[in-house]
Each structure stands twice: as structure tokens, then as C-alpha cells.
Short mmCIF file of C-alpha atoms and ligand atoms in Angstrom, two decimals:
data_model
loop_
_atom_site.label_atom_id
_atom_site.label_comp_id
_atom_site.label_asym_id
_atom_site.label_seq_id
_atom_site.Cartn_x
_atom_site.Cartn_y
_atom_site.Cartn_z
CA MET A 1 -15.63 22.68 -33.51
CA ALA A 2 -16.39 21.20 -30.08
CA GLN A 3 -13.53 21.62 -27.66
CA GLU A 4 -12.09 18.36 -26.32
CA HIS A 5 -12.87 18.10 -22.63
CA LYS A 6 -10.33 15.93 -20.85
CA VAL A 7 -11.78 13.98 -17.96
CA ASN A 8 -9.53 12.94 -15.08
CA ALA A 9 -10.20 10.40 -12.36
CA GLY A 10 -10.50 11.95 -8.92
CA ILE A 11 -10.75 10.42 -5.47
CA LEU A 12 -14.33 11.05 -4.31
CA GLY A 13 -14.00 9.29 -0.97
CA ILE A 14 -11.49 7.29 1.04
CA GLY A 15 -11.54 4.98 4.07
CA MET A 16 -9.53 2.49 6.07
CA SER A 17 -9.88 -0.49 8.37
CA VAL A 18 -7.34 -2.19 10.63
CA PRO A 19 -7.76 -5.12 13.01
CA ASP A 20 -8.28 -4.32 16.70
CA ARG A 21 -5.36 -6.37 17.96
CA VAL A 22 -2.23 -4.25 18.56
CA LEU A 23 1.13 -6.04 18.59
CA THR A 24 3.81 -3.91 20.26
CA ASN A 25 7.57 -4.08 19.96
CA GLU A 26 7.68 -5.11 23.63
CA GLU A 27 5.63 -8.20 22.78
CA LEU A 28 8.04 -9.01 19.94
CA GLU A 29 10.92 -8.76 22.44
CA ARG A 30 9.38 -11.80 24.11
CA LEU A 31 9.11 -13.69 20.80
CA VAL A 32 12.50 -13.11 19.13
CA ASP A 33 15.93 -11.73 20.03
CA THR A 34 15.18 -8.07 19.45
CA THR A 35 14.50 -4.82 21.31
CA ASP A 36 12.04 -1.98 20.96
CA GLU A 37 15.05 0.31 20.58
CA TRP A 38 16.50 -1.73 17.65
CA ILE A 39 13.16 -1.91 15.86
CA PHE A 40 12.33 1.77 16.34
CA THR A 41 15.79 3.02 15.36
CA ARG A 42 16.07 0.82 12.24
CA THR A 43 12.46 1.06 11.04
CA GLY A 44 10.49 3.74 12.92
CA ILE A 45 7.89 1.13 13.95
CA ARG A 46 6.49 1.01 17.51
CA GLU A 47 3.48 -1.24 16.96
CA ARG A 48 1.37 -2.85 14.26
CA ARG A 49 -2.11 -4.39 13.96
CA ILE A 50 -2.55 -8.11 13.42
CA CYS A 51 -5.58 -10.08 12.30
CA GLY A 52 -7.85 -11.76 14.82
CA PRO A 53 -9.30 -15.17 13.99
CA ASP A 54 -12.15 -13.73 11.90
CA ASP A 55 -10.17 -11.05 10.03
CA THR A 56 -9.20 -11.69 6.42
CA SER A 57 -8.25 -9.56 3.45
CA ALA A 58 -11.88 -9.70 2.28
CA SER A 59 -13.32 -8.64 5.66
CA LEU A 60 -10.85 -5.77 6.15
CA GLY A 61 -11.17 -4.74 2.50
CA ALA A 62 -14.96 -4.67 2.71
CA ALA A 63 -14.89 -2.60 5.92
CA ALA A 64 -12.55 -0.04 4.30
CA ALA A 65 -14.70 -0.05 1.15
CA ILE A 66 -17.88 0.75 3.08
CA LYS A 67 -16.16 3.75 4.71
CA ALA A 68 -14.82 4.98 1.36
CA LEU A 69 -18.30 4.69 -0.21
CA GLU A 70 -19.84 6.62 2.71
CA SER A 71 -17.19 9.32 2.45
CA ALA A 72 -17.83 9.58 -1.32
CA GLY A 73 -21.63 9.52 -0.96
CA VAL A 74 -21.72 6.69 -3.50
CA ALA A 75 -24.01 3.65 -3.15
CA PRO A 76 -22.48 0.18 -3.68
CA GLU A 77 -24.79 -0.51 -6.62
CA GLU A 78 -23.39 2.55 -8.44
CA LEU A 79 -19.95 0.94 -8.71
CA ASP A 80 -18.83 -0.19 -12.18
CA LEU A 81 -15.63 -1.90 -11.08
CA ILE A 82 -13.78 -3.12 -7.99
CA ILE A 83 -10.00 -3.45 -8.18
CA CYS A 84 -8.43 -5.11 -5.18
CA GLY A 85 -4.66 -4.74 -4.85
CA THR A 86 -3.53 -7.58 -2.63
CA ALA A 87 -0.76 -10.13 -2.24
CA THR A 88 -2.74 -11.99 0.42
CA PRO A 89 -6.04 -13.04 -1.16
CA ASP A 90 -8.45 -15.08 0.96
CA HIS A 91 -8.21 -17.90 -1.62
CA PRO A 92 -6.04 -18.52 -4.71
CA TRP A 93 -9.32 -17.98 -6.55
CA PRO A 94 -11.93 -16.56 -6.85
CA SER A 95 -10.55 -13.07 -6.44
CA THR A 96 -10.81 -11.21 -3.16
CA ALA A 97 -12.42 -8.41 -5.19
CA CYS A 98 -15.38 -10.76 -5.83
CA LEU A 99 -15.61 -11.60 -2.12
CA ILE A 100 -15.66 -7.89 -1.30
CA GLN A 101 -18.27 -7.27 -3.99
CA GLN A 102 -20.46 -9.88 -2.31
CA ARG A 103 -19.91 -8.40 1.18
CA ILE A 104 -20.75 -4.82 0.18
CA GLY A 105 -23.52 -5.69 -2.28
CA ALA A 106 -21.97 -4.01 -5.32
CA PHE A 107 -23.59 -6.39 -7.78
CA ASN A 108 -23.34 -4.07 -10.80
CA ALA A 109 -19.57 -4.00 -10.58
CA ALA A 110 -16.99 -6.09 -12.39
CA ALA A 111 -14.26 -7.20 -10.02
CA PHE A 112 -10.67 -8.36 -10.18
CA ASP A 113 -7.54 -8.61 -8.05
CA LEU A 114 -4.34 -6.87 -8.96
CA SER A 115 -1.09 -8.49 -7.88
CA ALA A 116 1.63 -5.90 -7.42
CA ALA A 117 2.34 -6.44 -3.71
CA CYS A 118 3.00 -3.19 -1.83
CA SER A 119 2.58 -1.22 -5.10
CA GLY A 120 -0.97 -2.59 -5.50
CA PHE A 121 -2.79 0.62 -4.61
CA THR A 122 -0.70 2.83 -6.90
CA TYR A 123 -1.14 0.30 -9.72
CA GLY A 124 -4.87 0.20 -8.95
CA LEU A 125 -5.25 3.98 -9.15
CA ALA A 126 -3.41 4.06 -12.49
CA THR A 127 -5.60 1.27 -13.90
CA ALA A 128 -8.86 2.82 -12.67
CA SER A 129 -7.77 6.18 -13.99
CA GLY A 130 -7.54 4.75 -17.52
CA PHE A 131 -11.12 3.39 -17.45
CA ILE A 132 -12.47 6.71 -16.21
CA GLN A 133 -10.45 8.82 -18.63
CA ASN A 134 -11.62 6.78 -21.62
CA GLY A 135 -15.21 7.23 -20.49
CA SER A 136 -16.06 3.52 -20.17
CA MET A 137 -16.64 3.65 -16.39
CA LYS A 138 -17.87 6.24 -13.90
CA ARG A 139 -17.41 4.81 -10.41
CA ILE A 140 -14.49 2.56 -9.47
CA LEU A 141 -13.52 1.25 -6.06
CA VAL A 142 -9.78 0.72 -5.60
CA ILE A 143 -8.78 -1.24 -2.51
CA GLY A 144 -5.34 -1.93 -1.08
CA VAL A 145 -5.45 -4.70 1.50
CA ASP A 146 -2.95 -7.11 2.96
CA THR A 147 -2.78 -9.52 5.85
CA LEU A 148 0.92 -10.32 5.68
CA THR A 149 1.20 -11.27 9.34
CA LYS A 150 -0.48 -14.54 8.35
CA GLN A 151 2.59 -15.25 6.18
CA VAL A 152 5.28 -14.13 8.57
CA ASP A 153 7.82 -16.49 10.09
CA TRP A 154 7.47 -15.48 13.74
CA SER A 155 10.93 -16.86 14.48
CA ASP A 156 12.65 -14.65 11.87
CA ARG A 157 13.52 -11.38 13.61
CA SER A 158 14.57 -9.70 10.37
CA THR A 159 11.05 -9.88 8.90
CA CYS A 160 8.51 -10.47 11.69
CA ILE A 161 9.06 -6.99 13.12
CA LEU A 162 8.19 -5.23 9.88
CA PHE A 163 4.66 -6.14 8.85
CA GLY A 164 1.13 -5.32 9.96
CA ASP A 165 -2.36 -5.95 8.59
CA GLY A 166 -4.89 -3.47 7.24
CA ALA A 167 -6.95 -2.14 4.37
CA GLY A 168 -7.57 1.17 2.66
CA ALA A 169 -9.98 2.01 -0.14
CA ALA A 170 -10.80 4.87 -2.48
CA VAL A 171 -13.82 5.57 -4.68
CA LEU A 172 -12.87 7.17 -7.98
CA GLY A 173 -15.01 9.12 -10.40
CA PRO A 174 -14.69 11.69 -13.19
CA VAL A 175 -13.48 15.17 -12.23
CA GLY A 176 -12.50 18.22 -14.27
CA PRO A 177 -9.20 18.90 -15.99
CA ASP A 178 -6.11 19.80 -13.91
CA THR A 179 -7.49 17.95 -10.90
CA GLY A 180 -7.65 14.34 -9.69
CA ILE A 181 -4.97 11.87 -10.77
CA LEU A 182 -2.69 13.95 -12.98
CA SER A 183 -0.10 11.29 -13.78
CA SER A 184 1.06 7.78 -12.94
CA THR A 185 4.41 6.07 -13.30
CA LEU A 186 4.46 2.29 -12.96
CA GLY A 187 7.42 -0.03 -13.18
CA ALA A 188 8.62 -3.57 -12.52
CA ASP A 189 11.88 -5.50 -12.51
CA GLY A 190 11.26 -9.24 -12.41
CA ARG A 191 14.99 -9.88 -12.07
CA GLY A 192 14.48 -9.10 -8.39
CA TYR A 193 11.59 -11.57 -7.98
CA ASP A 194 13.28 -13.36 -5.08
CA GLN A 195 14.43 -10.31 -3.13
CA ILE A 196 11.17 -10.40 -1.23
CA TRP A 197 8.83 -13.27 -1.97
CA LEU A 198 6.62 -16.07 -0.84
CA GLU A 199 7.81 -19.19 -2.60
CA ALA A 200 5.21 -21.78 -1.69
CA GLY A 201 1.44 -21.88 -1.66
CA ALA A 202 0.62 -21.54 -5.35
CA ASN A 203 0.92 -23.99 -8.24
CA LYS A 204 4.67 -24.28 -8.64
CA ALA A 205 5.18 -25.17 -5.00
CA PRO A 206 1.86 -26.15 -3.41
CA VAL A 207 1.96 -26.21 0.37
CA MET A 208 3.25 -29.60 1.48
CA ILE A 209 4.55 -30.83 4.81
CA SER A 210 8.14 -30.88 3.51
CA LEU A 211 7.91 -27.23 2.44
CA ILE A 212 6.33 -26.20 5.73
CA ALA A 213 9.22 -27.81 7.59
CA GLU A 214 11.52 -25.44 5.67
CA LYS A 215 9.14 -22.50 6.24
CA ARG A 216 8.94 -21.91 2.50
CA GLN A 217 5.32 -20.77 2.91
CA CYS A 218 6.65 -17.74 4.83
CA ILE A 219 7.99 -14.38 3.66
CA LYS A 220 11.68 -14.41 2.72
CA MET A 221 13.51 -11.15 2.21
CA LYS A 222 16.96 -9.84 1.36
CA GLY A 223 16.51 -6.78 3.54
CA SER A 224 19.48 -4.66 2.55
CA GLU A 225 18.90 -5.23 -1.19
CA VAL A 226 15.24 -4.26 -0.90
CA TYR A 227 16.31 -1.23 1.11
CA LYS A 228 18.74 -0.01 -1.59
CA PHE A 229 16.17 -0.61 -4.34
CA ALA A 230 13.48 1.27 -2.41
CA VAL A 231 15.61 4.32 -1.69
CA LYS A 232 16.59 4.65 -5.35
CA ILE A 233 13.23 3.93 -6.97
CA MET A 234 10.93 5.99 -4.74
CA GLY A 235 12.54 9.33 -5.52
CA GLU A 236 13.02 8.47 -9.21
CA ALA A 237 9.40 7.36 -9.76
CA CYS A 238 8.04 10.48 -8.05
CA LEU A 239 10.25 12.87 -10.00
CA GLN A 240 9.27 11.13 -13.28
CA SER A 241 5.59 11.39 -12.42
CA LEU A 242 5.91 15.09 -11.57
CA GLU A 243 7.87 15.79 -14.74
CA LYS A 244 5.12 14.23 -16.89
CA VAL A 245 2.80 17.05 -15.86
CA GLY A 246 5.38 19.82 -15.80
CA LEU A 247 5.71 19.92 -12.01
CA THR A 248 8.69 19.72 -9.67
CA SER A 249 9.18 18.85 -6.01
CA ASP A 250 8.55 22.52 -5.18
CA ASP A 251 4.93 22.06 -6.27
CA VAL A 252 4.30 19.17 -3.85
CA ASP A 253 2.11 19.99 -0.84
CA LEU A 254 2.19 16.51 0.69
CA PHE A 255 4.27 13.40 0.01
CA ILE A 256 2.57 10.16 1.07
CA PRO A 257 5.03 7.30 0.57
CA HIS A 258 4.59 3.60 1.22
CA GLN A 259 5.09 3.18 4.95
CA ALA A 260 7.75 0.47 5.09
CA ASN A 261 10.60 2.05 7.02
CA ILE A 262 11.18 5.61 8.26
CA ARG A 263 14.75 5.56 7.00
CA ILE A 264 13.59 4.69 3.46
CA ILE A 265 10.93 7.43 3.67
CA ASN A 266 13.46 10.03 4.84
CA ALA A 267 15.97 9.07 2.14
CA ALA A 268 13.28 9.35 -0.56
CA ALA A 269 12.14 12.73 0.80
CA GLU A 270 15.72 13.93 0.83
CA ARG A 271 16.19 12.85 -2.79
CA MET A 272 13.15 14.96 -3.64
CA SER A 273 14.40 17.86 -1.48
CA LEU A 274 11.18 17.81 0.54
CA PRO A 275 11.10 19.21 4.09
CA THR A 276 9.82 16.85 6.78
CA GLU A 277 6.60 18.83 7.28
CA LYS A 278 5.56 17.83 3.74
CA VAL A 279 6.04 14.11 4.42
CA PHE A 280 3.21 12.08 5.94
CA VAL A 281 4.35 9.32 8.30
CA ASN A 282 2.32 6.82 10.32
CA VAL A 283 4.62 3.78 10.08
CA GLN A 284 5.08 3.94 13.87
CA LYS A 285 1.46 2.81 14.39
CA TYR A 286 0.93 0.22 11.68
CA GLY A 287 4.29 -1.06 10.40
CA ASN A 288 4.33 -2.10 6.76
CA THR A 289 0.75 -2.93 5.74
CA SER A 290 1.80 -3.54 2.12
CA ALA A 291 -0.88 -2.49 -0.42
CA ALA A 292 -2.90 -0.89 2.39
CA SER A 293 -0.22 1.46 3.64
CA ILE A 294 -0.79 4.33 1.20
CA PRO A 295 -4.61 4.46 1.40
CA ILE A 296 -4.40 4.15 5.20
CA ALA A 297 -1.92 7.03 5.28
CA MET A 298 -4.09 9.08 2.89
CA THR A 299 -7.16 8.51 5.07
CA GLU A 300 -5.33 9.61 8.20
CA ALA A 301 -3.78 12.58 6.39
CA LEU A 302 -7.25 13.72 5.31
CA GLU A 303 -8.78 13.15 8.74
CA THR A 304 -6.03 15.12 10.47
CA GLY A 305 -6.38 18.09 8.14
CA CYS A 306 -3.07 17.52 6.30
CA ILE A 307 -4.84 17.49 2.89
CA LYS A 308 -6.88 20.41 1.56
CA LYS A 309 -8.79 20.88 -1.67
CA GLY A 310 -6.40 21.88 -4.46
CA ASP A 311 -3.31 20.35 -2.78
CA THR A 312 -0.84 18.50 -4.96
CA LEU A 313 -0.02 15.10 -3.49
CA VAL A 314 2.56 12.57 -4.56
CA ILE A 315 2.11 8.99 -3.49
CA VAL A 316 4.62 6.23 -4.16
CA GLY A 317 4.81 2.52 -3.48
CA PHE A 318 7.40 -0.21 -3.98
CA GLY A 319 7.43 -3.88 -3.25
CA ALA A 320 7.71 -7.48 -4.29
CA GLY A 321 8.06 -8.18 -7.98
CA LEU A 322 9.96 -6.00 -7.82
CA THR A 323 7.34 -3.36 -8.55
CA TRP A 324 6.89 0.36 -8.02
CA GLY A 325 4.31 3.01 -8.74
CA ALA A 326 3.86 6.75 -8.20
CA ASN A 327 0.85 8.98 -8.77
CA VAL A 328 0.56 12.76 -8.74
CA ILE A 329 -2.88 13.75 -7.46
CA ARG A 330 -4.48 17.16 -7.17
CA TRP A 331 -7.01 16.78 -4.39
CA SER A 332 -10.43 17.53 -5.82
CA ARG A 333 -12.79 17.47 -2.84
CA ASP A 334 -13.26 19.25 0.50
N1 COA B 1 16.51 -7.14 16.18
C1 COA B 1 17.82 -7.08 16.46
N2 COA B 1 18.77 -7.32 15.54
C2 COA B 1 18.37 -7.59 14.29
C3 COA B 1 17.01 -7.66 13.93
C4 COA B 1 16.07 -7.42 14.95
N3 COA B 1 14.75 -7.46 14.72
N4 COA B 1 16.93 -7.96 12.63
C5 COA B 1 18.17 -8.07 12.17
N5 COA B 1 19.05 -7.85 13.18
C6 COA B 1 20.51 -7.87 13.13
C7 COA B 1 21.05 -8.65 11.97
O1 COA B 1 21.09 -10.03 12.27
C8 COA B 1 22.42 -8.05 11.82
O2 COA B 1 23.26 -8.64 12.76
P1 COA B 1 24.77 -9.03 12.36
O3 COA B 1 25.41 -7.74 11.97
O4 COA B 1 25.27 -9.62 13.61
O5 COA B 1 24.61 -9.98 11.22
C9 COA B 1 22.23 -6.59 12.22
O6 COA B 1 20.98 -6.56 12.96
C10 COA B 1 22.14 -5.63 11.08
O7 COA B 1 21.25 -6.17 10.13
P2 COA B 1 20.93 -5.43 8.81
O8 COA B 1 20.07 -6.32 7.97
O9 COA B 1 22.17 -4.87 8.21
O10 COA B 1 20.07 -4.22 9.36
P3 COA B 1 19.52 -3.02 8.55
O11 COA B 1 19.98 -1.76 9.15
O12 COA B 1 19.72 -3.19 7.06
O13 COA B 1 17.96 -3.13 8.83
C11 COA B 1 15.95 -3.89 7.79
C12 COA B 1 17.25 -4.28 8.44
C13 COA B 1 15.19 -5.14 7.44
C14 COA B 1 15.16 -3.07 8.79
C15 COA B 1 16.26 -3.04 6.53
O14 COA B 1 17.19 -3.73 5.72
C16 COA B 1 15.04 -2.77 5.73
O15 COA B 1 14.13 -2.07 6.15
N6 COA B 1 14.98 -3.25 4.46
C17 COA B 1 13.85 -3.04 3.60
C18 COA B 1 12.76 -3.99 3.98
C19 COA B 1 11.43 -3.62 3.41
O16 COA B 1 11.05 -2.48 3.35
N7 COA B 1 10.69 -4.63 2.99
C20 COA B 1 9.38 -4.50 2.53
C21 COA B 1 9.38 -4.06 1.12
S1 COA B 1 7.76 -3.64 0.61
#
């Protein structure tokens, strides 16, 4: 009898793109009543990137995608599917995934957007993993991109300090057993839909002058509630994902959490009993880039030699929805 050969999805290549324009805490001091010291102590952020006039989610996503394809040695026309995790599409429709497909020339690929806010990349990896495991697709591009600074209320000091723009992308393909994406844990709790949200701009509340006057087209957030949710869910989701494949925190070589706030990251790492040297942090440079934060962090971790072939990584995201997602990945390439 033929032995069943389980195929996993592995990351074949990864890349990132951020806008050139750096916005420092010192510049924010001139915009709202805040200080570099307050921002850094409460969030760990020193600066973030913000879109220039020509930058959009599609342009940043396409730039990250091209780098990921190069790093994977995969041609655009080999792609079967593009999944774009974003909360900031260029248009309500068509999807930003289709705009990226057009920009990179991946005309053999199906394409759709995935709306899970900051959890978009972890949701995207889990979704792509299913298509590859069931054998229906061979090459999938998963992008996490957001341009939240276009939706920020620049007079609200409790939110405008947090966010930055950027994109990260990964090319997935089949790899052998016990490597690649070993497990995924996804979750949502719609009861918290208004803890961090953008009320206006879609069909229930189209943008109108009256809504703009109330800034309802800008991000609104209940910061301390989101904070408590994040601290609890990040550790839980990671431990569940590890348990699914018989692993524990001791087996983790590198933890790459959503880069929202250094205090949330440290609390999650503590819950998982992980020493700081196993936690990748770059929130100081980019702020919270939403769906892009994990693939940007993974790209920088790889480029700085923090990830080696065979390493066990845990990535975890949380965000609006409320949503969360964790993946355990055994790194399958050099
Ligand atoms: N500069 C100076 N003071 C500020 C400030 C700023 N940028 N933003 C808020 N404050 C003030 C508040 O007005 C408050 O003042 P008060 O006590 O006089 O009312 C005080 O600082 C404390 O505010 P608080 O909200 O309790 O601060 P905090 O320690 O909870 O930190 C966040 C605020 C937003 C940094 C924190 O709640 C957080 O990170 N939450 C999660 C947000 C997140 O990750 N969102 C994205 C999810 S994907």
C-alpha cells in the first residue's frame, strides 16, 4: 500500500517594502500634545514610515511581492493565487490583490483580498496552507499590506502616534513533512467590533460631509481594552498552535509577534516564558504597520541572520474584528 505523503506549505521567499518618508516622534511633538519620551515608554516606537503621494497599498504590496518572488526564485506567471491581507484597499472594489496581480504580471493567478486587519497575514498563511496541503495549488503569494496613516486622525494623540505604512509578502509552495507551516490557530470575536474600527467609508456609512466633520472616517480605538485583549490572546493563540503539533515554548527558536506595542510584545513573551533574545522586535522603526508588521519583521529577521534553516518560529497577530491568528513554522530554506 502506498504510504500517504503529507505535504506542508513552506515559505519559499519573503520580502518587504516601506515608503521612504520617515515620521519621527519629534515631528509628532509638533503636531499633537505628546513627547518622544511618552511615545517610546508607552509603545516602544521611535519612528514610522508614511505614504508619499504616489504610495498606496497596491504599490507597496506589489513592491514587496516582487522582492518575495525574487527571493523565492519564482516567476510571477507561476503563481496560482494571490491573497492580499489588508484593511486599507486602494478601492472598495476590485480587490487590491487584483491590482497587485496587474502590477506584477501574475496573470495565471486567482486573486482576492482577505479582511482580518492586523491578523491578515496570519490568516493568509493559514488559508494558503490549506490550498497547498490539499494539492490544488502549488505557488501562492500571501501579502500583508496596510496604509493606515491615510486613515489616522492627526489630531488624536492616542492613535496617531501608533501607526505606520508598509507591506510584506511571502511566496508559499509545497515542502516535505515536519517543515513549513506546521499549524495555525485563527480566531475572532465580533463582540469587540468597535474596540478598534473605521466606521465610515463603506456602504453602511458612506463618506459624507457630515461624517467627515465628526471624523468618523478616521480610526477610533479603545486603547486600554485593545491592550488587555492583545496581551491575553497572543500568548493563548501561540500556546494552542504549539500544542496542536506537540510542541511547547521550549521548542521555539524565534517568536515574531505583531509589532503593535513593545509592552504587549513583552507581556506575550512573558506569558510564553520566552527570553528576550528569542523575541524579534522592530516596532521602534516602523510602528504598527497592521497586516504588514509580521512579514516585515520576518524579512528583517531573515536578513539579519536571526532565522536559520530548521528553526521553529511562532508568529502571532491580533487586530480589529476582533481577530487573531498564530502560526507555527519550521523554516524550510537557507
Ligand atoms: N502623548 C501623551 N499623553 C497621551 C498620549 C500621547 N500620545 N496618548 C494618550 N495620552 C494620555 C491619555 O490622555 C491619558 O491621560 P489622562 O490620564 O490624563 O486621561 C494618559 O496618557 C494615559 O492614557 P492611557 O490610554 O491609559 O495610556 P496607556 O498606557 O494605556 O497607553 C496606548 C495607551 C494606546 C499606547 C495603549 O493603550 C495601547 O497600546 N493599546 C493597544 C493599542 C493597539 O495596539 N492598537 C492596535 C491594535 S492592532
